[in-house]
Coordinates of C-alpha atoms in Angstrom, one line a residue:
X196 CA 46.9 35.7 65.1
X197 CA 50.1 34.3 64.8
X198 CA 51.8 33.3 61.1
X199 CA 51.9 29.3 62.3
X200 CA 53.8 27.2 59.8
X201 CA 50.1 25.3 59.6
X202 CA 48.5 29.3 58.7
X203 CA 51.0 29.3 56.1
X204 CA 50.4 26.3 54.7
X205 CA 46.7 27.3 54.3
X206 CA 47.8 30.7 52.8
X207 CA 49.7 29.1 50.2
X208 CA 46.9 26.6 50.0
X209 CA 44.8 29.2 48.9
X210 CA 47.2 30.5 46.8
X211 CA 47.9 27.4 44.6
X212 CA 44.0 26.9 43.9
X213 CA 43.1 30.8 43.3
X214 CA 45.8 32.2 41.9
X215 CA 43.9 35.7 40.5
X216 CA 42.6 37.5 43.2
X217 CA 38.9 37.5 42.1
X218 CA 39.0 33.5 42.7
X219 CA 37.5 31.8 45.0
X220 CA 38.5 28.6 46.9
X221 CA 36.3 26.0 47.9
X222 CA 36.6 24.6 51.4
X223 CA 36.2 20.6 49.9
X224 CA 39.1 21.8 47.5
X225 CA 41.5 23.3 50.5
X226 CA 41.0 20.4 52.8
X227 CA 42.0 17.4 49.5
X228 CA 44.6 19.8 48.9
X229 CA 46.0 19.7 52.6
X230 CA 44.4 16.5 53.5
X231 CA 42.5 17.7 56.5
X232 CA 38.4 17.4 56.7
X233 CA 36.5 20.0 55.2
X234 CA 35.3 20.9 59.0
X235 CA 39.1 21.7 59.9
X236 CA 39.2 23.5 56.7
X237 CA 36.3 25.7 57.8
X238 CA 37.4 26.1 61.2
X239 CA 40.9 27.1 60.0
X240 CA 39.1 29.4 57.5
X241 CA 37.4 31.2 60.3
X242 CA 40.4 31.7 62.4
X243 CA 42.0 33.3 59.1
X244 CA 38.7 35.2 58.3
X245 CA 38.8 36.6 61.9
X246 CA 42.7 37.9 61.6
X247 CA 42.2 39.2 58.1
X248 CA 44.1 37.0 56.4
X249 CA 40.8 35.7 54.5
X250 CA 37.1 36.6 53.5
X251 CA 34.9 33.8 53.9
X252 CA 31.3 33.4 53.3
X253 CA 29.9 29.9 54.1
X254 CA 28.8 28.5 50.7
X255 CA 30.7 30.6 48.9
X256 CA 34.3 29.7 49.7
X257 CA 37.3 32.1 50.3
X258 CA 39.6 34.4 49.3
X259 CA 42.7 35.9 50.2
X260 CA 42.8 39.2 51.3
X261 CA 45.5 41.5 50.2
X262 CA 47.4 40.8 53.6
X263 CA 46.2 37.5 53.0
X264 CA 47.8 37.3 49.5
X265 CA 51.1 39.2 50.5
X266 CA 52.0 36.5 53.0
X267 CA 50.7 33.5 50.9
X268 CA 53.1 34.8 48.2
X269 CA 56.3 35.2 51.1
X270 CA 55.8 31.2 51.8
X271 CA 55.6 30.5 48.3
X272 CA 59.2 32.7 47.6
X273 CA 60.7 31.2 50.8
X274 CA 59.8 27.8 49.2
X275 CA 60.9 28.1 46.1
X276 CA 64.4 30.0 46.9
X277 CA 65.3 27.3 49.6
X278 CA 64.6 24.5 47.1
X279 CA 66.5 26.3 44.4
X280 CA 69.2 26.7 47.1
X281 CA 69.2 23.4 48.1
X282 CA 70.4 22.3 44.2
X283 CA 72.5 24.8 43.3
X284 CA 74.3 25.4 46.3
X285 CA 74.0 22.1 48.5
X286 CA 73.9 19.6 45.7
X287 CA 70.5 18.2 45.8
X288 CA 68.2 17.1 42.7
X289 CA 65.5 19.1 42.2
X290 CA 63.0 15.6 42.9
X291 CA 64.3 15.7 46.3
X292 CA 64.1 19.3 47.3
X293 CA 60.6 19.6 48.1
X294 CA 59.8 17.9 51.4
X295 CA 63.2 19.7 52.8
X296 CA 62.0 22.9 51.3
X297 CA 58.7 22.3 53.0
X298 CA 59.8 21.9 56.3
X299 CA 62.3 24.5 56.0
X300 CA 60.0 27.1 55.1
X301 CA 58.5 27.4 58.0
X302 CA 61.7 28.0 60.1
X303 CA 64.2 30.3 57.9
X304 CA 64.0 33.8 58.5
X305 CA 63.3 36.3 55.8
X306 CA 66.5 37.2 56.3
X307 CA 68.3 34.2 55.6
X308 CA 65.9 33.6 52.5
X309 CA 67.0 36.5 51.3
X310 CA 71.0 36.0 51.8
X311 CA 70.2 32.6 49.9
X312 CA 68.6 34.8 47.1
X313 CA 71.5 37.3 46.9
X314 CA 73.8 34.1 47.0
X315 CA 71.8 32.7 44.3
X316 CA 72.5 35.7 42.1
X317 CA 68.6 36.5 42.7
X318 CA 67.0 33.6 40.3
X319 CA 63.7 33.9 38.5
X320 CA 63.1 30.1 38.7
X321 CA 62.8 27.3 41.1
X322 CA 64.4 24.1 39.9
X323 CA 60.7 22.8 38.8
X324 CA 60.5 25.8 36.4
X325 CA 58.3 27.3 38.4
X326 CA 58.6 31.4 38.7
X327 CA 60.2 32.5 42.1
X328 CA 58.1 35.6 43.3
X329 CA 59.3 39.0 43.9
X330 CA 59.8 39.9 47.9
X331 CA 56.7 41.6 49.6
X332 CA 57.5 42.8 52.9
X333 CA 54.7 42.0 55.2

């Protein structure tokens, strides 16, 4: 399966809503989260379930499997980084940041992400407070 920005979104979906490994994540949840219906969400879930990106049992939610959760935590870096980039470097606030991180998430390279990080002086925080993951190659 290929990592589409909408797989990623999912990912970090899950992510957000389980944090600990052990968790869980509703399908009803996922789908208010990412504003889909709860049969995309299952369909989705399936598709990640069958690339082993997620364990799902019907009735009992998902999780993220450790692939699943080592590329849910790369969108969640390459968000945070290109927001904190974004203020520090280009001058934005940190309420504005988000939608352009959003979209750019999905079309920086790791590389580049990274280059903003070393630029950045490797930060610890996004400009929400929010704790800027530690790189996990995929």
């Amino acid at each position: 399966m290929r990592v589409t920005g909408t797989v990623e979104d999912y990912l970090k979906g899950m992510l957000a809503l389980a944090p600990a490994e052990a968790d869980a994540v509703r399908t009803s949840a996922l789908a208010d989260l990412l504003g889909v219906t709860a049969a995309a969400a299952t369909l989705m879930l399936k598709r990640l379930a069958g690339a082993g990106l997620v364990d799902h049992a019907r009735y009992r939610g998902a999780q993220l499997t450790g692939r699943g959760r080592v590329e849910a935590v790369r969108v969640v870096r390459r968000h945070r980084v290109l927001e904190t980039f974004l203020v520090r470097e280009l001058g934005f606030t940190p309420d504005e940041v988000h939608a352009e991180a959003e979209r750019l998430e999905h079309a920086a390279s790791d590389g580049v992400v990274e280059a903003m990080a070393r630029v950045l002086g490797a930060p610890e925080l996004d400009p929400h407070g929010a704790p800027i993951p530690a790189f996990q190659a995929a």
